[in-house]
Amino acid sequence: MATVPPAESPVREVQLSALVVMRLIKHSTQVWPQPATGCLVGMDVGAQLQITNSFPFPASNPDNTTGNPNATNPADPYHQADQLALALAAPRAKSSVAYQNEMIKYLREVNVDAQGVGWYVSCSMGNFVNASFVENQAFYQRATGEQTVALVFDVGRSSQGSLNLKAYRLSPSFMAACKENKFTTESIQKSNLRYQDILIELPVAIHNSHLLTSYLHQLPTSPTSDTDLALPASLNELHRNPHLASNPLAPNLDNLDLSIDPFLEKTVDQLLDSIEAHQTEQNNAQYYQRSLAREQAKIQTWQLKRKQENALRVQQKQTPLPEDEWQKLFKLPVEPSRLEAMLVGRQVEQYARQIDGFGAVVSGKMFGVRGNLLPGEAS
Amino acid sequence: MGDSHNYLHLARPLAPAPIATSQSSVTAPVSVTLQPQALFSIIDHASRRPADQERVIGTLLGTRSEDGTEVSVTNCYAVPHTETAEQVEMDMDYQKRMLDLHLRAAPKEVLVGWYATSGELNTFSALIQNFYSQQGEGTFPHPAVHLTVSTVAGQDVEANTYISAPIGVTAERAADSCLFIPVPHEIKYDEASKSGLELIAGARDRDDRTQLMQTDLETLERAIEQVLEMLERVSNYVSDVLDEEQQSSTALGQFLLNTLALAPKVDAEDIERDFNNHIQDVLLVSYLANTIRTQIDLSNRGGDQQKQQGGGERGGERGGQRREGGGGQQQRSGQAGPGGRRGEQ
């Protein structure tokens, strides 16, 4: 996975305003576990893409179409699958484009940077690489030029304590393949496209305005460091002290949590799903190969027969029959698209890296705990 | 009315203006919670205001509890308006359309009030307040919440919330005056926003006001550093008390003792065993995941190459077999996956 985009890529880094981060978190956690999708606005300054505002797409809201979530049974798997597909397809839906244009038109009136610079989607434990994602981004990169990114916000991983927000673009080689809409073995071989090359990850930075910075400085972060803090009279007072209980930006120690199993389990589950998808793709490919071989064998026997027949006809001084008639008689099967297989590969890579990351973090923590509980060995 | 410092602390009645109608249904006090994204949006708007305008205004969206006494502001949007010494003009059409757009995306967030980016309350505030709390398009029968966020350079950013009441307003001036009653507000954020806020706050001490996204390990490192710092502070305090340099406190001592008692008492062997089991599980899963990745990579690539051969003249038997071989291995590692997971549990 290339973190440094190639030279021809017009955008090299992504800068988010704090507002976008908060809006994304809010929208994503609200519609969880459905994926949330929305539009990003901002502007591109040279190689830097500044994203300054965002708004959700109406179609990604679970109870928007029905008006009432109880009208159709939300537990119904078909309903859920419908909603899922709807939410994922939202960024390239016609209604969303109209909505986006209208919204941007109004935002322009109040001096917001009015340039659509991409879209965002929320996911859980990195399960975002699918055909829908790629199609959305391809749609955006085709429609509004190269300066668009897809922001992926991982709700599952962010609940572990550290924010997980990534920006992706489709690589130029993949876009070229996408334009032709050809993902056969030959074309992939020719363009030397590998699944590692589908997405380009861009570094993401968060940028605050001056006003926000001054506001943040007003908020207390840690208990005041002055030593003349009155000593509590009792244990209860310590528990009830509002200065200790509510600290807006107190250090977040969630990521010291040792329990990694639920995350690991979920990722492994998703990994198994991916393997199944891969199996299906492979079966498709095998089926194609078998039918191709069968057809080719048929053609060969036919050609052989025609040759013999022609030899006979030449002996009998008759005009030989044309030898390329097989093209009309036999039809070679169409090769299935290899796109899905590539995406599965990319997705599995994502999971593997994620598990690696978990492993790295948790083993560090665990050695720490062991050193703490077994002081004899640590010293 | 312009004075924002001498409040008349009245919590009732909260009948919305205009006062001509006497159906004051809501009499309970109102408390307002602000969510950071709304506040950030207001601050963003304040920094984008036209150069010649003192303040800018916008609409607050959010949810209201059933009895209307608790208002949670979750979102907002800017509304263009012009203000001169004599008159104020607000783009009502814009406000209506924007509200419509927002309702389409988030039907649960309704109109709850409006904000202005200056701490001042004046006649125009009253006019706008009456517009927002009117019947029909306004928040009637609930009172509209007015949030002021002072954004004067060099001073603290100060947020205040008000609702309006008809007390002290004469009937003939009801349209352009109202009494603002300050109501308590607090800024609240949920668990999910915590990590985001932490990162945003991380950028505040930097000169370029920019913070790069951090990896899990970096966040872990920082958290551990913070814990170490806290431990240091506590141990300093304890040794100071021991040296009788600082006043001792029974409550603090008790608290520390309670905290220390939380450390589990377990056998060294048990720890060793559990530790080894767990770490092996984690490593195994990590290893298997990478094996699967390699397998899929191989099988995709192997498939490609064979198919190129097969795409030629002789659709190869050999290719087919090798592909099957790849699939078989693939399945085996797939089965090992759940096994590893079971071991994990």
XYZ file of C-alpha atoms in Angstrom:
724
model
C 0.000 0.000 0.000
C 1.556 3.179 -1.145
C 1.373 5.946 1.405
C 3.292 8.311 -0.814
C 1.220 8.974 -3.899
C 2.954 8.907 -7.258
C 4.061 12.106 -8.895
C 1.083 12.447 -11.230
C -1.370 12.507 -8.372
C -2.554 16.057 -7.879
C -3.419 15.709 -4.202
C -0.764 14.703 -1.738
C -2.259 15.393 1.625
C -5.590 16.014 3.200
C -6.286 18.604 5.825
C -9.433 18.362 7.884
C -11.016 21.027 9.983
C -12.115 20.052 13.459
C -15.688 20.648 12.423
C -15.534 17.930 9.782
C -14.088 15.462 12.253
C -16.843 16.099 14.750
C -19.615 16.017 12.149
C -18.303 12.759 10.790
C -18.141 11.168 14.210
C -21.617 12.317 15.044
C -23.219 11.138 11.826
C -21.387 7.823 11.823
C -22.236 6.921 15.382
C -25.817 8.009 14.933
C -26.620 5.660 12.105
C -24.380 2.873 13.383
C -24.329 -0.001 12.481
C -25.499 1.239 9.092
C -22.787 2.898 7.077
C -23.075 6.665 7.001
C -22.301 8.507 3.813
C -22.065 12.186 3.157
C -20.434 14.891 1.144
C -17.282 16.862 1.895
C -16.714 20.427 0.822
C -13.579 22.466 0.912
C -10.953 23.517 -1.569
C -7.691 22.353 -2.997
C -4.632 24.482 -2.440
C -1.849 23.132 -4.575
C -1.158 19.586 -3.511
C -3.142 19.973 -0.346
C -6.823 19.282 -0.117
C -8.514 21.277 2.622
C -11.797 19.876 3.793
C -13.659 22.444 5.810
C -17.244 21.280 6.000
C -19.444 18.276 5.455
C -23.072 17.253 5.359
C -24.804 13.883 5.278
C -26.670 12.492 2.304
C -30.361 12.056 2.905
C -30.439 8.525 1.508
C -27.996 7.299 4.108
C -30.447 7.989 6.868
C -32.062 4.703 7.877
C -35.570 5.990 8.515
C -35.698 8.576 5.821
C -37.372 6.584 3.103
C -40.003 5.045 5.302
C -40.486 8.066 7.500
C -41.115 5.789 10.403
C -38.604 3.118 11.376
C -41.369 0.984 12.856
C -43.422 0.932 9.690
C -41.220 -1.728 8.191
C -39.612 -4.125 10.533
C -36.038 -2.936 11.014
C -34.968 -6.372 12.195
C -35.948 -7.818 8.844
C -32.707 -8.844 7.155
C -33.983 -7.908 3.714
C -34.918 -4.495 4.911
C -31.496 -4.117 6.445
C -29.762 -5.290 3.314
C -31.857 -2.814 1.348
C -30.868 -0.001 3.624
C -27.257 -1.041 3.469
C -27.224 -1.026 -0.296
C -29.095 2.245 -0.372
C -26.708 3.931 2.020
C -23.654 2.633 0.224
C -24.948 3.655 -3.169
C -25.986 7.092 -1.928
C -22.910 9.048 -3.056
C -23.515 8.211 -6.715
C -27.295 8.314 -6.618
C -28.962 10.990 -8.697
C -30.971 12.383 -5.809
C -27.805 12.808 -3.761
C -26.094 14.697 -6.526
C -29.032 17.065 -6.722
C -29.053 17.403 -2.950
C -25.341 18.058 -2.914
C -25.563 20.727 -5.588
C -28.363 22.488 -3.821
C -26.616 22.351 -0.465
C -23.366 23.659 -1.912
C -25.249 26.471 -3.590
C -26.635 27.555 -0.232
C -23.371 27.083 1.599
C -21.691 29.373 -0.881
C -23.950 32.190 0.249
C -22.496 32.067 3.743
C -18.868 32.012 2.604
C -18.239 28.315 3.076
C -15.690 26.906 0.650
C -18.099 25.655 -1.926
C -16.307 22.982 -3.823
C -17.254 19.358 -3.581
C -14.027 17.606 -2.701
C -15.214 14.114 -2.014
C -17.360 12.016 0.211
C -17.124 10.065 3.410
C -18.260 6.689 4.560
C -18.203 4.999 7.925
C -17.247 1.404 8.396
C -16.580 -1.098 11.085
C -13.221 -2.747 11.564
C -11.980 -1.829 8.131
C -14.653 -3.531 6.054
C -14.955 -0.765 3.510
C -13.217 -2.170 0.457
C -16.017 -3.317 -1.788
C -17.337 -2.681 -5.243
C -19.623 0.060 -3.992
C -16.755 1.998 -2.453
C -14.697 1.810 -5.602
C -17.632 2.779 -7.796
C -18.434 5.771 -5.620
C -14.912 7.053 -5.699
C -14.618 6.404 -9.421
C -17.841 8.326 -9.891
C -16.454 11.254 -7.944
C -13.084 11.223 -9.615
C -14.734 11.156 -12.995
C -17.354 13.777 -12.239
C -15.471 16.429 -10.284
C -11.927 15.900 -11.375
C -8.954 14.449 -9.622
C -9.181 16.526 -6.469
C -11.548 14.259 -4.625
C -10.960 11.891 -1.786
C -12.930 9.333 0.115
C -12.694 9.640 3.861
C -13.192 6.410 5.737
C -14.112 6.661 9.374
C -13.814 3.414 11.294
C -16.384 3.469 14.076
C -15.319 0.122 15.492
C -11.683 0.972 15.796
C -12.265 4.475 17.006
C -14.122 3.090 20.012
C -10.802 1.630 21.096
C -9.552 5.030 22.025
C -7.713 6.370 19.033
C -9.456 8.060 16.169
C -9.297 6.104 12.957
C -9.804 8.278 9.934
C -8.244 7.540 6.567
C -8.319 9.250 3.208
C -8.169 7.283 -0.028
C -8.098 7.916 -3.723
C -8.177 5.535 -6.641
C -4.902 5.159 -8.419
C -4.607 6.489 -11.989
C -3.947 3.014 -13.362
C -7.075 1.718 -11.734
C -9.058 4.664 -13.031
C -7.826 3.889 -16.519
C -9.017 0.323 -16.185
C -12.265 1.569 -14.733
C -12.845 3.840 -17.706
C -12.707 0.924 -20.077
C -14.697 -1.101 -17.597
C -12.560 -4.094 -18.488
C -11.200 -6.293 -15.774
C -10.205 -9.368 -17.729
C -7.039 -11.266 -17.024
C -5.438 -9.930 -20.166
C -6.120 -6.282 -19.479
C -4.982 -6.636 -15.888
C -1.809 -8.341 -17.059
C -1.179 -5.672 -19.595
C -1.653 -2.745 -17.246
C 0.181 -4.610 -14.506
C -2.533 -3.700 -12.067
C -2.293 -5.391 -8.722
C -4.733 -5.213 -5.871
C -2.209 -3.222 -3.892
C -2.501 -0.487 -6.487
C -6.221 0.112 -6.336
C -6.252 2.595 -3.516
C -3.793 5.281 -2.590
C -3.809 6.341 0.991
C -3.215 9.997 1.709
C -1.896 11.395 4.972
C -4.540 13.168 6.998
C -3.933 16.127 9.255
C -6.298 18.080 11.446
C -6.166 21.836 11.316
C -7.858 24.246 13.722
C -8.788 27.846 13.111
C -7.329 30.547 15.353
C -10.646 31.088 17.003
C -11.062 27.436 17.770
C -7.555 27.221 19.141
C -8.280 30.038 21.540
C -11.513 28.343 22.546
C -9.762 25.048 23.155
C -7.270 26.785 25.385
C -10.131 27.953 27.522
C -11.304 24.468 28.276
C -9.620 22.839 31.224
C -7.637 19.816 30.181
C -6.126 18.316 33.267
C -6.639 19.132 36.921
C -5.165 22.512 37.723
C -1.543 22.275 38.593
C -1.580 24.847 41.366
C -0.873 23.141 44.646
C -3.208 25.127 46.840
C -6.128 22.919 45.888
C -8.233 22.367 48.982
C -7.833 18.905 50.357
C -11.027 16.901 50.400
C -12.679 16.254 53.727
C -13.971 12.815 52.910
C -13.900 10.128 50.286
C -17.362 11.040 49.111
C -16.343 14.556 48.391
C -13.576 13.290 46.217
C -16.013 11.269 44.162
C -18.452 14.104 43.839
C -16.051 16.868 43.049
C -17.276 18.305 39.761
C -13.814 19.523 38.821
C -12.523 15.998 38.875
C -15.561 14.310 37.431
C -16.202 16.379 34.314
C -13.116 17.249 32.402
C -13.947 17.983 28.799
C -10.577 17.108 27.403
C -9.104 14.931 30.117
C -6.586 12.412 28.895
C -8.379 9.598 27.191
C -7.115 6.358 28.605
C -9.473 4.048 26.738
C -6.664 2.763 24.633
C -4.973 1.230 27.645
C -7.774 -1.302 27.715
C -6.410 -4.798 27.518
C -9.402 -6.605 26.081
C -8.670 -6.987 22.436
C -10.588 -10.194 21.899
C -13.864 -8.702 20.658
C -12.033 -6.669 18.045
C -9.870 -9.542 16.996
C -12.852 -11.842 16.825
C -14.829 -9.468 14.676
C -11.953 -8.974 12.297
C -11.396 -12.701 11.991
C -15.098 -13.136 11.294
C -14.880 -10.607 8.534
C -11.746 -12.251 7.257
C -13.633 -15.525 6.957
C -16.352 -13.770 5.006
C -13.716 -12.453 2.664
C -12.297 -15.924 2.210
C -15.735 -17.142 1.268
C -16.077 -14.356 -1.245
C -12.699 -15.280 -2.617
C -13.803 -18.901 -2.910
C -16.850 -17.853 -4.866
C -14.741 -15.773 -7.187
C -12.354 -18.639 -7.668
C -15.188 -21.020 -8.452
C -16.449 -18.578 -11.026
C -13.018 -18.370 -12.573
C -12.665 -22.134 -12.578
C -16.053 -22.561 -14.149
C -15.048 -20.134 -16.815
C -11.813 -21.978 -17.458
C -13.498 -25.320 -17.709
C -16.106 -24.081 -20.148
C -13.403 -22.294 -22.088
C -11.379 -25.482 -22.322
C -14.441 -27.421 -23.359
C -15.298 -24.968 -26.091
C -11.742 -24.903 -27.298
C -11.624 -28.673 -27.452
C -14.806 -28.628 -29.487
C -13.334 -26.065 -31.838
C -10.210 -28.108 -32.276
C -12.106 -31.252 -33.184
C -14.211 -29.229 -35.561
C -11.117 -27.697 -37.180
C -9.512 -31.105 -37.490
C -12.622 -32.486 -39.076
C -12.841 -29.592 -41.498
C -9.174 -30.034 -42.449
C -9.673 -33.682 -43.183
C -12.781 -32.855 -45.124
C -10.907 -30.235 -47.095
C -8.081 -32.657 -47.827
C -10.698 -35.050 -49.126
C -12.275 -32.343 -51.225
C -8.909 -31.325 -52.662
C -8.371 -34.944 -53.654
C -11.760 -34.931 -55.264
C -10.897 -31.631 -57.008
C -13.602 -29.686 -55.211
C -13.228 -26.179 -53.783
C -12.179 -26.375 -50.112
C -14.610 -25.153 -47.490
C -13.589 -22.081 -45.489
C -11.690 -22.967 -42.347
C -12.674 -20.026 -40.200
C -16.347 -20.844 -40.054
C -15.927 -22.008 -36.437
C -16.142 -18.461 -35.284
C -19.792 -18.442 -36.230
C -20.561 -21.871 -34.908
C -18.969 -21.666 -31.488
C -19.178 -18.979 -28.944
C -16.382 -18.584 -26.397
C -17.622 -17.864 -22.891
C -17.161 -14.326 -21.604
C -14.558 -14.037 -18.935
C -15.970 -12.923 -15.600
C -14.714 -9.614 -14.237
C -11.664 -9.945 -12.073
C -12.498 -6.776 -10.202
C -14.248 -8.493 -7.343
C -11.350 -10.860 -6.803
C -8.956 -7.953 -6.685
C -11.090 -6.141 -4.187
C -11.286 -9.211 -2.007
C -7.514 -9.337 -2.102
C -7.295 -5.726 -1.093
C -9.818 -6.229 1.672
C -7.944 -9.197 3.069
C -4.791 -7.165 3.043
C -6.606 -4.493 5.009
C -7.700 -7.030 7.613
C -4.263 -8.564 7.870
C -2.678 -5.192 8.495
C -5.325 -4.352 11.016
C -4.696 -7.564 12.914
C -0.984 -6.845 12.785
C -1.694 -3.471 14.308
C -3.793 -5.026 17.062
C -1.101 -7.543 17.749
C 1.579 -4.892 18.008
C -0.419 -2.773 20.420
C -1.734 -5.560 22.576
C 1.532 -7.387 22.972
C 3.136 -4.162 24.148
C 0.399 -3.668 26.687
C 0.553 -7.262 27.816
C 4.260 -7.245 28.415
C 3.704 -4.116 30.424
C 1.072 -5.800 32.552
C 3.222 -8.856 33.075
C 6.167 -6.749 34.095
C 3.900 -5.014 36.559
C 2.371 -8.136 38.057
C 5.619 -10.090 38.195
C 7.988 -7.500 39.587
C 10.620 -10.084 40.334
C 11.218 -10.810 36.678
C 11.099 -7.257 35.512
C 13.952 -6.096 37.692
C -32.512 44.804 27.398
C -29.163 45.508 25.896
C -27.515 44.907 29.188
C -26.314 41.360 29.339
C -25.032 41.387 32.869
C -27.965 42.177 35.102
C -30.245 39.250 34.688
C -33.672 38.992 36.141
C -33.498 35.410 37.226
C -36.928 34.228 36.363
C -37.598 30.745 35.201
C -41.315 31.069 34.557
C -43.570 31.569 32.814
C -41.935 30.738 29.527
C -44.742 31.521 27.176
C -43.293 32.430 23.830
C -43.846 35.824 22.342
C -46.037 37.335 21.071
C -47.901 37.809 24.285
C -51.258 38.562 22.783
C -52.110 34.909 22.932
C -52.255 33.588 26.438
C -51.649 29.876 25.919
C -48.527 29.466 28.000
C -48.243 25.724 28.121
C -44.622 25.353 29.104
C -43.784 26.620 32.536
C -40.865 24.457 33.544
C -37.325 25.749 33.289
C -35.265 24.834 30.266
C -31.779 23.417 30.282
C -29.679 23.307 27.177
C -26.914 20.915 26.229
C -24.552 21.864 23.458
C -22.699 19.330 21.401
C -19.211 20.232 20.277
C -19.928 19.895 16.565
C -22.568 22.624 16.790
C -20.206 24.861 18.707
C -17.390 24.197 16.246
C -19.693 25.017 13.393
C -20.613 28.342 14.981
C -16.971 29.171 15.542
C -16.243 28.236 11.943
C -19.054 30.486 10.796
C -17.783 33.334 12.952
C -14.392 33.177 11.297
C -16.019 33.241 7.859
C -18.224 36.231 8.432
C -18.157 39.091 5.946
C -15.559 41.693 6.841
C -18.079 44.457 7.375
C -20.353 42.537 9.665
C -20.081 42.560 13.426
C -21.967 39.366 13.987
C -23.482 36.575 12.001
C -26.459 34.453 12.850
C -27.687 30.983 12.127
C -30.223 28.362 13.032
C -29.790 25.769 15.757
C -31.029 22.271 15.171
C -31.402 19.604 17.764
C -33.726 17.485 19.778
C -36.127 18.334 22.527
C -37.201 16.083 25.356
C -40.877 15.170 25.427
C -41.914 17.783 27.936
C -39.784 20.370 26.201
C -37.658 21.183 29.227
C -34.403 19.796 27.909
C -33.006 20.912 24.639
C -30.002 19.317 23.035
C -28.334 21.276 20.262
C -26.697 18.877 17.856
C -26.330 20.802 14.638
C -26.609 24.246 13.167
C -26.293 26.146 9.928
C -25.555 29.686 8.968
C -28.190 32.081 7.686
C -27.161 35.203 5.789
C -28.404 38.475 7.216
C -27.525 42.124 7.003
C -27.613 44.541 9.869
C -27.393 48.293 9.788
C -27.996 50.869 12.485
C -31.657 51.126 11.571
C -32.737 47.777 10.326
C -32.001 44.105 10.183
C -32.695 41.879 7.250
C -32.690 38.125 7.329
C -32.955 35.794 4.404
C -36.068 33.931 5.468
C -36.341 32.030 2.244
C -32.817 30.735 2.725
C -33.611 29.728 6.282
C -36.683 27.798 5.153
C -34.935 25.963 2.348
C -31.903 25.103 4.398
C -34.114 23.751 7.158
C -35.870 21.648 4.600
C -32.585 20.273 3.301
C -31.387 19.415 6.773
C -34.644 17.761 7.678
C -34.334 15.528 4.657
C -31.000 14.226 5.856
C -31.805 14.081 9.549
C -35.534 14.170 10.238
C -35.065 13.876 13.975
C -33.221 17.148 14.302
C -35.761 19.906 14.461
C -35.545 23.647 14.749
C -34.796 24.634 18.338
C -33.538 28.174 18.111
C -30.845 30.391 16.714
C -27.360 31.635 17.450
C -25.471 34.876 17.074
C -21.731 35.320 17.191
C -21.639 38.215 19.609
C -22.470 38.359 23.267
C -24.665 41.368 22.810
C -28.435 41.362 22.994
C -30.207 44.240 21.250
C -33.463 45.158 19.602
C -32.574 43.158 16.532
C -31.990 40.125 18.711
C -35.529 40.522 19.974
C -36.880 40.758 16.437
C -35.065 37.652 15.334
C -35.981 35.857 18.528
C -39.635 36.600 17.879
C -39.273 35.336 14.354
C -37.811 32.048 15.544
C -40.373 31.511 18.265
C -43.422 32.404 16.226
C -46.221 30.078 15.379
C -45.991 28.043 12.210
C -42.394 28.085 11.075
C -40.990 28.841 14.495
C -40.570 26.711 17.573
C -44.000 27.473 19.030
C -45.266 26.281 21.523
C -41.764 25.712 22.818
C -39.576 28.690 23.479
C -36.823 29.318 20.972
C -33.331 28.996 22.376
C -30.956 31.822 21.677
C -27.280 31.027 21.910
C -24.729 33.779 21.893
C -21.103 32.973 21.347
C -18.889 35.972 21.785
C -16.049 35.894 19.316
C -14.202 39.113 19.995
C -10.520 38.851 19.259
C -8.400 38.900 22.373
C -11.209 37.840 24.671
C -12.492 34.539 25.830
C -15.001 32.744 23.702
C -18.069 32.886 25.870
C -21.279 31.007 25.255
C -24.614 32.003 26.775
C -28.078 30.609 26.239
C -31.351 32.438 26.601
C -35.011 31.926 26.098
C -37.518 34.699 25.825
C -40.407 35.564 28.037
C -43.195 38.068 27.592
C -42.796 39.642 31.002
C -42.150 43.333 30.975
C -43.070 43.780 27.360
C -45.768 46.243 26.516
C -48.408 45.108 24.106
C -47.734 47.734 21.480
C -44.073 46.858 21.287
C -44.498 43.109 21.411
C -43.196 42.563 17.897
C -39.745 44.038 18.394
C -39.034 43.397 22.042
C -38.823 40.505 24.381
C -37.214 39.605 27.646
C -34.269 37.277 27.403
C -33.965 34.934 30.312
C -30.616 33.242 30.727
C -30.900 29.478 31.042
C -28.216 27.070 32.146
C -26.304 25.223 29.466
C -23.560 22.674 29.401
C -21.300 21.340 26.733
C -21.594 17.620 26.443
C -19.956 15.075 24.245
C -20.436 11.356 23.964
C -17.923 8.564 24.214
C -17.480 8.374 20.478
C -16.435 11.991 20.176
C -13.812 11.616 22.848
C -11.082 10.315 20.601
C -11.827 12.979 18.025
C -11.776 15.776 20.552
C -8.566 14.514 22.009
C -6.882 14.687 18.639
C -8.309 18.114 17.920
C -7.108 19.337 21.285
C -3.695 17.924 20.477
C -3.290 20.533 17.745
C -3.886 23.469 20.020
C -0.411 23.745 21.456
C 1.277 23.664 18.093
C 2.295 26.713 16.148
C 0.851 25.547 12.866
C -2.397 24.447 14.542
C -2.111 21.169 12.699
C -2.048 17.657 13.993
C -1.345 14.565 11.963
C -3.493 11.500 12.349
C -1.863 9.211 14.835
C -1.355 5.511 14.706
C -2.519 3.211 17.453
C 0.973 2.823 18.800
C 1.537 6.554 19.047
C -1.679 7.048 20.957
C -0.717 4.206 23.246
C 2.637 5.769 23.861
C 1.069 9.058 24.754
C -1.443 7.453 27.084
C 1.313 5.600 28.896
C 3.311 8.779 29.234
C 0.300 10.471 30.728
C -0.192 7.654 33.220
C 3.454 7.796 34.194
C 3.174 11.510 34.731
C 0.169 11.040 36.983
C 1.924 8.336 38.950
C 4.886 10.615 39.384
C 2.668 13.327 40.727
C 0.973 11.022 43.189
C 4.224 9.559 44.448
C 5.651 13.057 44.847
C 2.668 13.996 46.914
C 2.953 10.876 49.058
C 6.636 11.396 49.744
C 5.968 15.046 50.559
C 3.403 13.973 53.083
C 5.809 11.458 54.553
C 8.421 14.165 54.890
C 5.754 16.323 56.510
C 6.200 18.977 53.880
C 2.599 18.859 52.834
C -0.609 18.556 54.688
C -1.924 15.018 54.825
C -5.469 14.095 53.991
C -7.239 11.000 55.240
C -9.620 11.046 52.332
C -6.855 11.111 49.773
C -5.042 8.352 51.599
C -8.156 6.277 51.655
C -8.692 6.895 47.980
C -5.167 5.846 47.123
C -5.478 2.759 49.270
C -8.705 1.801 47.535
C -7.073 2.243 44.189
C -4.108 0.140 45.160
C -6.427 -2.566 46.425
C -7.725 -2.939 42.876
C -4.505 -4.621 41.820
C -5.349 -8.309 41.460
C -3.649 -10.872 43.615
C -2.848 -13.757 41.372
C -0.277 -16.477 41.272
C 2.840 -15.800 39.293
C 2.352 -19.115 37.514
C -1.201 -18.247 36.580
C -0.108 -14.973 35.145
C 2.660 -16.634 33.227
C 0.300 -19.226 31.802
C -2.494 -16.809 30.901
C -0.025 -14.402 29.472
C 1.576 -16.997 27.271
C -1.769 -18.338 26.124
C -3.097 -14.966 25.234
C -0.029 -13.696 23.485
C 0.234 -16.899 21.497
C -3.370 -16.578 20.435
C -2.843 -13.052 19.280
C 0.300 -13.918 17.416
C -1.314 -16.968 15.881
C -4.246 -14.977 14.586
C -1.872 -12.393 13.222
C 0.208 -15.081 11.552
C -2.822 -16.786 10.057
C -4.217 -13.554 8.741
C -0.975 -12.855 6.960
C -0.852 -16.409 5.622
C -4.322 -15.982 4.220
C -3.310 -12.720 2.651
C -0.336 -14.337 0.960
C -2.460 -17.266 -0.154
C -5.052 -15.062 -1.753
C -2.374 -13.009 -3.388
C -0.739 -16.133 -4.732
C -3.929 -17.690 -5.932
C -4.968 -14.477 -7.675
C -1.632 -14.123 -9.358
C -1.210 -17.785 -10.122
C -4.661 -17.719 -11.622
C -3.761 -14.789 -13.786
C -0.647 -16.361 -15.173
C -2.194 -19.693 -15.866
C -5.097 -18.082 -17.499
C -2.800 -16.268 -19.810
C -1.327 -19.583 -20.791
C -4.761 -21.143 -20.889
C -6.120 -18.234 -22.869
C -3.791 -19.304 -25.685
C -4.200 -22.473 -27.650
C -4.251 -25.311 -25.202
C -6.566 -24.649 -22.273
C -4.209 -26.349 -19.883
C -5.066 -29.260 -17.728
C -1.981 -28.403 -15.751
C -3.214 -24.921 -14.986
C -6.488 -26.259 -13.743
C -4.794 -28.651 -11.406
C -2.510 -26.081 -10.012
C -5.358 -23.774 -9.452
C -7.155 -26.459 -7.552
C -4.087 -27.007 -5.478
C -4.099 -23.354 -4.592
C -7.752 -23.551 -3.666
C -7.132 -26.533 -1.432
C -4.428 -24.821 0.527
C -6.613 -21.823 0.668
C -9.359 -23.825 2.290
C -7.022 -25.325 4.785
C -5.863 -21.976 6.045
C -9.495 -20.899 6.058
C -10.295 -23.746 8.422
C -7.362 -22.942 10.588
C -8.798 -19.455 10.952
C -11.832 -20.424 13.048
C -9.682 -22.886 14.938
C -7.404 -20.080 15.925
C -10.355 -18.062 16.941
C -11.699 -20.829 19.098
C -8.396 -21.077 20.813
C -8.674 -17.388 21.387
C -11.935 -17.688 23.231
